[in-house]
Each structure stands twice: as C-alpha cells, then as structure tokens.
XYZ file of C-alpha atoms in Angstrom:
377
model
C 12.225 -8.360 -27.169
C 8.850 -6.476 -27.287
C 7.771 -3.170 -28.246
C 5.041 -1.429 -26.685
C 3.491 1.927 -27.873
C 0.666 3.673 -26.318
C -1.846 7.196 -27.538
C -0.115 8.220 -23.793
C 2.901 6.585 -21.771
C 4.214 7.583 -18.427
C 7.758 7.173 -18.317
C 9.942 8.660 -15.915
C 7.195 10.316 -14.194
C 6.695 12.427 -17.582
C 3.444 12.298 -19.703
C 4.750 10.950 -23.157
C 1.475 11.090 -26.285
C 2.101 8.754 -27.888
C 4.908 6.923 -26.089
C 7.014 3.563 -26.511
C 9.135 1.222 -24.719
C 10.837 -1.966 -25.296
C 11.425 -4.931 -22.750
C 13.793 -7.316 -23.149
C 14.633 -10.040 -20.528
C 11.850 -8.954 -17.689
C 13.035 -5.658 -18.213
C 12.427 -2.202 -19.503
C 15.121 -2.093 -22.765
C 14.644 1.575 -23.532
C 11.956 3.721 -24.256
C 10.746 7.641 -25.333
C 8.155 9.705 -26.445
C 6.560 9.517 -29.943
C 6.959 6.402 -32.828
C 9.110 3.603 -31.603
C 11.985 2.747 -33.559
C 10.669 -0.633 -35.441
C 6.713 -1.246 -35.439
C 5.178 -1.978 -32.306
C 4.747 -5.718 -31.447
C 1.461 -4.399 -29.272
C 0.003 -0.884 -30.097
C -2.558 0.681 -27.844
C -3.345 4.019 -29.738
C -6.335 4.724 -27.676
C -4.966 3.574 -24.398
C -2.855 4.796 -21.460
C 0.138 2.737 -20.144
C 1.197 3.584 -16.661
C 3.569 1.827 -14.032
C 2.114 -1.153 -12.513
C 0.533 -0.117 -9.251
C 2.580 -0.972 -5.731
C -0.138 -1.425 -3.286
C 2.057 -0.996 -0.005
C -1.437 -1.655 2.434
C -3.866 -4.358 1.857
C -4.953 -7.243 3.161
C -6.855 -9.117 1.024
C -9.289 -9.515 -2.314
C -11.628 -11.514 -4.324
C -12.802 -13.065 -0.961
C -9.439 -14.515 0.129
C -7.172 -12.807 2.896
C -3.283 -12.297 3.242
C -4.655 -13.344 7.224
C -5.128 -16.890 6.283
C -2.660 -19.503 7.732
C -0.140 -21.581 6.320
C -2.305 -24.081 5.493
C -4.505 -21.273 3.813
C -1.657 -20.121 1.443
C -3.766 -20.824 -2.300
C -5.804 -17.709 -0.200
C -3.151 -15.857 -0.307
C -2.209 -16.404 -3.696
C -6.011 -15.649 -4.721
C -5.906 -11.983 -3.096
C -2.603 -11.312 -4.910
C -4.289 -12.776 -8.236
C -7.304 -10.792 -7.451
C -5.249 -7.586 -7.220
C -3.033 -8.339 -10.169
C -5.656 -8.150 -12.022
C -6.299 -4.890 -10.894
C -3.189 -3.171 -11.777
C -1.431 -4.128 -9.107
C 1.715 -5.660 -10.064
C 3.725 -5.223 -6.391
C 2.069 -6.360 -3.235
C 3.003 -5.710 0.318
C 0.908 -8.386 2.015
C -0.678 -6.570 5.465
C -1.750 -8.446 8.507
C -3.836 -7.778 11.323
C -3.145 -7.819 15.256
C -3.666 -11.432 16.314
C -2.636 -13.461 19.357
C 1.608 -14.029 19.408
C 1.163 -17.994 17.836
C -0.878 -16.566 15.152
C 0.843 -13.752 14.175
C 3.957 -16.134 13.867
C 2.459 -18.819 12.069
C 0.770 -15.941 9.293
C 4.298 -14.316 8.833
C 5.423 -17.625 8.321
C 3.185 -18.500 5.656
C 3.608 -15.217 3.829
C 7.559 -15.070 4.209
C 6.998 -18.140 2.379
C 5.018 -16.470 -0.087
C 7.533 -13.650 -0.655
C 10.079 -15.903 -0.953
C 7.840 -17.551 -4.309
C 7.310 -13.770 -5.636
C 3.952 -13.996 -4.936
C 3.629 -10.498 -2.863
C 7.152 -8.045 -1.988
C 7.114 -8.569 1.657
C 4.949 -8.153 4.749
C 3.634 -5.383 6.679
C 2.391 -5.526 10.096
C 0.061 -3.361 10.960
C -0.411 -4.427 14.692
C -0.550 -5.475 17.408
C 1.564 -2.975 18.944
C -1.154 -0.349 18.374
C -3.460 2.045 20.575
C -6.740 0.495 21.962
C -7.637 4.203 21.944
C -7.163 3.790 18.059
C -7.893 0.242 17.451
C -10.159 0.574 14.718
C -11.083 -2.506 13.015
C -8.060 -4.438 15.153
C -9.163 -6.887 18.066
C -8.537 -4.697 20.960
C -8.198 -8.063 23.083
C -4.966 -9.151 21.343
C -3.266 -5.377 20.886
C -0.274 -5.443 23.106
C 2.649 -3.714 24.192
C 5.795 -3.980 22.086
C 8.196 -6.817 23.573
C 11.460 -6.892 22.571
C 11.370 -11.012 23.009
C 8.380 -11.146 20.824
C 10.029 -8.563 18.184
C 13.092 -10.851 17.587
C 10.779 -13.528 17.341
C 8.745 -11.939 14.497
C 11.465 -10.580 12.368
C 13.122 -14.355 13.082
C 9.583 -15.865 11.666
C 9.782 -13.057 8.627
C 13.395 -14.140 7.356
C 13.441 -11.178 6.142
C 10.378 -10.236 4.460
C 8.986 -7.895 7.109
C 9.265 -4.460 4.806
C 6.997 -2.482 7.450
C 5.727 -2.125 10.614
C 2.944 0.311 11.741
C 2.832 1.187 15.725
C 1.535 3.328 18.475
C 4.622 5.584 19.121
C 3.141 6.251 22.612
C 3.068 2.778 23.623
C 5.518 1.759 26.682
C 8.554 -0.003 24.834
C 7.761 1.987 21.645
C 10.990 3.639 21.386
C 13.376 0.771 22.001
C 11.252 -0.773 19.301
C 11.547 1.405 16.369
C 14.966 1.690 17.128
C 15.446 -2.328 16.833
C 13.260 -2.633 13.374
C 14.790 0.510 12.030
C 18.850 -1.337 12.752
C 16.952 -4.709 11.107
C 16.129 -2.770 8.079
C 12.234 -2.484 8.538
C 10.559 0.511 7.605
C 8.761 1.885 10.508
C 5.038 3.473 9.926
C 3.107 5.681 13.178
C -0.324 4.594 12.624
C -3.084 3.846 14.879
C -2.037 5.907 17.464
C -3.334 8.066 20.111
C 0.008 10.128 20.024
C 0.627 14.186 20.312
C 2.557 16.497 17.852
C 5.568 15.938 20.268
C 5.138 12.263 20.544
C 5.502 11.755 16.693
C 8.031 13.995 16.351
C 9.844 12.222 18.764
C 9.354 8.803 16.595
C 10.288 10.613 13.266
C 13.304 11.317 14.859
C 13.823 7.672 15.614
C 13.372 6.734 12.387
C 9.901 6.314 11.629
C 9.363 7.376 7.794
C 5.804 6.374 6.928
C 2.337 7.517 8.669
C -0.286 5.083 8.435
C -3.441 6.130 6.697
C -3.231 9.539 7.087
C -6.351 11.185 9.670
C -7.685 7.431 9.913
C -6.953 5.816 13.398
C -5.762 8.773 14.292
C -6.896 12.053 16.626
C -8.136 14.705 14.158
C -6.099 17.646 13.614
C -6.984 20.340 16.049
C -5.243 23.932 16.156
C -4.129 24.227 19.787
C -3.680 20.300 19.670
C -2.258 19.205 16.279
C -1.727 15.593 16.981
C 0.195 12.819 14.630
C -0.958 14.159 11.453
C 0.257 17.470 11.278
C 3.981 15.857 13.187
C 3.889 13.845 9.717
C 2.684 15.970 6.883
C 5.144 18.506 7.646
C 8.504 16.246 7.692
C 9.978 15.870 4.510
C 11.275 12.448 4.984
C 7.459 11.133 5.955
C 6.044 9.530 3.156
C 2.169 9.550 4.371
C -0.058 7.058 3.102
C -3.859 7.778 2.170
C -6.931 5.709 1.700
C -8.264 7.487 -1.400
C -11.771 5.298 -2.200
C -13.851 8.170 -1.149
C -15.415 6.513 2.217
C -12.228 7.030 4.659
C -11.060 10.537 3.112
C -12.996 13.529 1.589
C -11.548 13.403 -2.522
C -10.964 17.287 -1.440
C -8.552 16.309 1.549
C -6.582 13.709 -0.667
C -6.411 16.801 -3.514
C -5.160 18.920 -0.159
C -2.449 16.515 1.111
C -0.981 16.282 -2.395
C -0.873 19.848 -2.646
C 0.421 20.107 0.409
C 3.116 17.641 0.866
C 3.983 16.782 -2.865
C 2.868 13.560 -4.980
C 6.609 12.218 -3.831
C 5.070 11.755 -0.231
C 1.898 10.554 -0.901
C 1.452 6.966 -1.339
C -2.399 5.834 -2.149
C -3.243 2.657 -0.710
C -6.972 0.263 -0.888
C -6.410 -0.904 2.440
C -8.707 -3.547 0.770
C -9.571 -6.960 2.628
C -11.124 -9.912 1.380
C -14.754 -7.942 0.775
C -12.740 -5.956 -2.377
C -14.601 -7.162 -5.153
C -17.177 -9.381 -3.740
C -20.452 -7.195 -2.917
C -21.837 -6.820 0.163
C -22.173 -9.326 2.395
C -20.514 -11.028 6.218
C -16.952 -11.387 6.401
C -13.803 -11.789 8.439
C -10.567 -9.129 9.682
C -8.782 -11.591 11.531
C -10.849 -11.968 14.498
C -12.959 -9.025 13.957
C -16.351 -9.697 12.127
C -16.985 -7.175 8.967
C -20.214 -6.643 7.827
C -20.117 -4.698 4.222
C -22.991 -2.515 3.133
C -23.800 -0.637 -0.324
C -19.521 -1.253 -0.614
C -18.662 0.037 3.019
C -16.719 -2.427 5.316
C -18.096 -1.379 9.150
C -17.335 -3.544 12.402
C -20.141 -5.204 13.357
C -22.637 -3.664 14.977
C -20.878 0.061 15.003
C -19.610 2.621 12.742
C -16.051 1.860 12.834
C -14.750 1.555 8.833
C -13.253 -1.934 8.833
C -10.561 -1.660 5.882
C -11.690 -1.199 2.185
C -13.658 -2.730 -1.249
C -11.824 -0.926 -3.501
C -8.889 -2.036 -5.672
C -6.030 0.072 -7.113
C -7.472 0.859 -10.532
C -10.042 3.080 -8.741
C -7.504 4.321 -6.528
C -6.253 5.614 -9.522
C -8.764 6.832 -11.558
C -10.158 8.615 -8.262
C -6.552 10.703 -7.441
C -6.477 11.346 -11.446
C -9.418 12.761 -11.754
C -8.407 15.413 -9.339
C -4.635 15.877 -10.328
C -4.412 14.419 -13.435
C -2.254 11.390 -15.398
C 1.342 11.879 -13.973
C 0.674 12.663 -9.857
C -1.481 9.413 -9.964
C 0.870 7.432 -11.726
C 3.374 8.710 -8.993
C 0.972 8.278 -5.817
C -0.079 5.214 -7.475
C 3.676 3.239 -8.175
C 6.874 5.415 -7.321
C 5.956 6.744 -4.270
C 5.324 3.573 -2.548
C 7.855 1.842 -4.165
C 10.361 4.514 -2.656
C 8.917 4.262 0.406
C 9.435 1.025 0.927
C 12.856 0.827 -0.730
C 12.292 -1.350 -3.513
C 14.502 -1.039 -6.039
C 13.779 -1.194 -9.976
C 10.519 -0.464 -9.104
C 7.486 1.864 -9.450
C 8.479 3.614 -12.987
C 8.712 3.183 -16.360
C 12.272 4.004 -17.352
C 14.905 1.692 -18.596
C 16.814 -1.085 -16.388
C 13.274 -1.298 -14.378
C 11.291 -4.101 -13.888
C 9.013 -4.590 -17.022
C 5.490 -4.128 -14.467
C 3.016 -1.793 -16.158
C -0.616 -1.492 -16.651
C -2.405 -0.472 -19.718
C -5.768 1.794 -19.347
C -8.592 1.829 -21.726
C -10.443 4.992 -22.300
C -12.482 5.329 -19.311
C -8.742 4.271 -16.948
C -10.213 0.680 -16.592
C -7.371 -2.014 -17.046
C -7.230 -3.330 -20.226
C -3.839 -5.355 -19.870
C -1.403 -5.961 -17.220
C 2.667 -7.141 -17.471
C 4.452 -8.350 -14.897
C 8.466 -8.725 -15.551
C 7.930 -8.608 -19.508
C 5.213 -11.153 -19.298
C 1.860 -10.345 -20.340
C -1.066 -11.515 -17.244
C -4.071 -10.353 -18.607
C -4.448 -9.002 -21.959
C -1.800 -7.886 -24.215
C-alpha cells in the first residue's frame, strides 16, 4: 500500500488542499481532503495531483504513429510511451482513412495492442467521411460506408473498436450507425458536410460524440446552423474539442464549456507523430504533413493536419481559463464517460490508481499508472 498526499488533490471532481489517497493493489484504497491517516510514503506539498489524462483522439507522438502496421507495432508502443509521459495514462489509439487492406491490417495490429494494455481501444476516424470535409484525410481512399466492409472491421477489431467518427450524410450512413451502435461502438459525427436536421437525425440513431467540435465541419451560421449547433445542444452529445490554441479560439473552448457543461466536453491533442518533435516533414497516413513554428498544415495548403501538442498543455491551456477542477474533468472523466470506460477518469476509491502529479507551473512532475509509478514518484 502507498500513500500519496498533495498541497492540492482532485478527487471526485472536488478540489481537496492538501489532499491524500492510498492505493493498494493497482487501485485507489481510499482517500480525502487534508493529512492522511499515517505519513505519506510520497508527499508533494507544492504540487497538484490530478486524474491521469484519457486522450480519446490522437494518433501519434514522439515521431511514431498509431498508423504504422503490424510490423510497425514498437511505433505504436513509442507514441503511447511518448504520451504517457505526458499525463496521459488512457489512450484511444486513432487511425486515419486508408485503402480497405490497410485499414484491416492497422486495426489488426492495434487490437493487438489493446489486447497488451498498451492503448484502451481504437477509434476510427474514417474513411466513411465527407470529401467536402476531408481535412487532412486522403480524399482518394474516403468511401461510402459498406455494410460488408463494416463486419469486416469490427471482425479485424475483436473488439477493441471503442469509436467511430462518420459523415452522417453519407449514403449507407444510417444503416451504419445503427450496426456499430447494436456492436457496442460509440458512434462520433465528425467530418461531415451535414445540416442541423441531418445530425439530429444521427443523434437520434445513436450517435453520442461530435468530432472536434467546428473543425471539419460547416461553421455555424444563423439561418443555417449546421452539425455543431445539432450537437452542442443535445444533452447526451459529449463534444470533443481541440484546445492547443491553433484549431479553436481559447475564448470558444471557455464558450463551449460554459455552454454545454465540463461533463460534455472532452479535450483532445488530436496529436500525430509531429507532437513533440519540432518542425519538420512528416506523414498522416498517406497524406504528407509539413509542420511549421508547431503547426501541422497539408502540404502545400492551409488545411491543419492534426496537432503538436500533448495533454499536459491541453490542460494547463483549459485551466487557465476555468480553473483546476473543469480541466481535470475535460481532461479525464469526461472522456472516460464518453467512451464507457469503467474505473476510469477520477480519483475516488475502487478506481484505477492512474494519476498525474503537476509541479508549480502544471508541468508533469510524476505519472502512475495502476499503482505503479512511470516517471517520477
């Protein structure tokens, strides 16, 4: 057993100064507000322990990719390692739209992955998407959705496909979220062309997440309000939001919180493999990303091309606009609700021991996954 005491501790979703908690087995024993009950076997009076971050969108870090193949997979252990070290203690590994063999052969290699605990599960985000839309996605491979090629997928997953994102416009669109939805897949409108009506239309359905919120997305227009407005006003919509400052104004992320409540806002990096490496050339699946005083663009246009930015700055970026306990919650519960993990997200007791501790300035000083310490500690 170890006890942990902090100058501040979010547990619960409640600011505790100072705070404790106690893990015991790979999970959280108990834990409160003030002195802990025996002296602390690691005692960060100056520091701030939060939930381990649950990054439910990226693709990669540390110049490796959740895209590479299965005989690529020490890449995909590298990007998890690179986030980990970052706060972020749950991963949903997210690919990119690729031809039918490849898309197969990477959900292979990460259901393998989930299956060794090194990310949560998968999310697709493609290639049922809107060309309209495409964004960073190789409009050459996007695609209708198929039911043949669905089965085939979620056959290929095993059962680590957690999320999908789609066009809810597309031809076949319906019959599709209604066949991930009965497979237990969490179904996310995202790059999509699609009007107020059209979304509605998929929430009903069963579609519970919205894709980086205004990204990908027609912009919110008062005769002609589009996806975005269809999923910040349902109450079962968790929305997700790129908060590094480059895809959303930090005045528009303080807005959606406001507006929709730090229970249906999940911040995401949306990083790829350029998080943490400078600028420089590199690869989105097919798609070739050139990255320039830390902006990811398509080459050769204007089109943002994923993220640099890791979850710690997520963090510090949503708390220094709402403070300690709505980025804790955008930041960990949120997504982990939204995603239906369970034991996850929070610091209370019977959860997984995954937390972060946060210096002074909210840089990671330590991080534990399931009551073992990873860095620091």
């Amino acid at each position: 057993m170890v006890v942990i005491a902090a100058g501040a501790m979010v547990l619960d979703g409640q600011v505790a100064r100072p705070g404790w908690l106690e893990t015991d087995g790979g999970r959280i024993l108990a834990c409160g507000a003030g002195a802990p009950p025996r002296p602390a076997d690691a005692d960060f009076r100056d520091g701030t322990v939060v939930p381990g971050f649950v990054d439910m969108h990226v693709h990669g870090g540390g110049g490796a990719s959740y895209t590479d193949g299965p005989t690529d997979s020490g890449g995909i252990a590298g990007a998890a390692d690179f986030h980990l070290r970052h706060g972020t203690t749950t991963t949903l590994a997210s690919l990119v739209t690729a031809s039918p063999a490849e898309l197969l052969a990477r959900v292979r290699a990460l259901a393998e992955a989930t299956d060794h605990g090194t990310v949560v599960g998968i999310h697709l985000e493609g290639p049922w998407l809107s060309r309209a839309r495409c964004g960073a996605h190789d409009p050459a491979q996007l695609r209708d959705p198929d039911p043949a090629e669905i089965d085939a997928v979620l056959d290929a997953g095993a059962g680590a496909i957690r999320m999908v994102t789609l066009a809810p416009e597309l031809p076949g669109a319906e019959a599709a979220i209604q066949r991930l939805v009965d497979a237990g897949v969490v179904v996310a409108v995202g790059h999509t062309d699609a009007g107020y009506e059209q979304t509605e239309r998929a929430i009903a359905l069963g579609a519970t997440v919205g894709t980086h919120l205004f990204n990908a997305m027609p912009p919110l227009h008062h005769r002609d309000p589009g996806p975005a407005l269809a999923l910040l006003r349902h109450p079962g919509v968790t929305v997700e939001l790129i908060a590094d400052g480059v895809h959303v104004h930090p005045a528009v992320v303080q807005a959606v919180i406001e507006a929709a409540g730090p229970h249906r806002v999940a911040v995401i990096t949306d990083a790829t493999a350029a998080a943490g490496r400078g600028d420089g050339t590199f690869r989105l699946g097919a798609v070739t990303v050139d990255v320039v005083s830390g902006v990811a663009r398509v080459r050769g246009t204007s089109t943002i091309a994923g993220s640099t930015a890791t979850m710690d700055q997520i963090f510090r970026t949503v708390h220094a606009g709402a403070g300690l306990a709505v980025a804790a919650q955008t930041t960990s519960a949120t997504p982990a609700r939204a995603l239906g993990l369970e034991r996850v997200g929070s610091l209370r007791a019977g959860y997984q021991a995954n937390l972060v501790v946060l210096d002074g300035d909210l840089r990671v000083a330590a991080v534990m996954t399931a009551g073992r310490w990873r860095l620091g500690g």
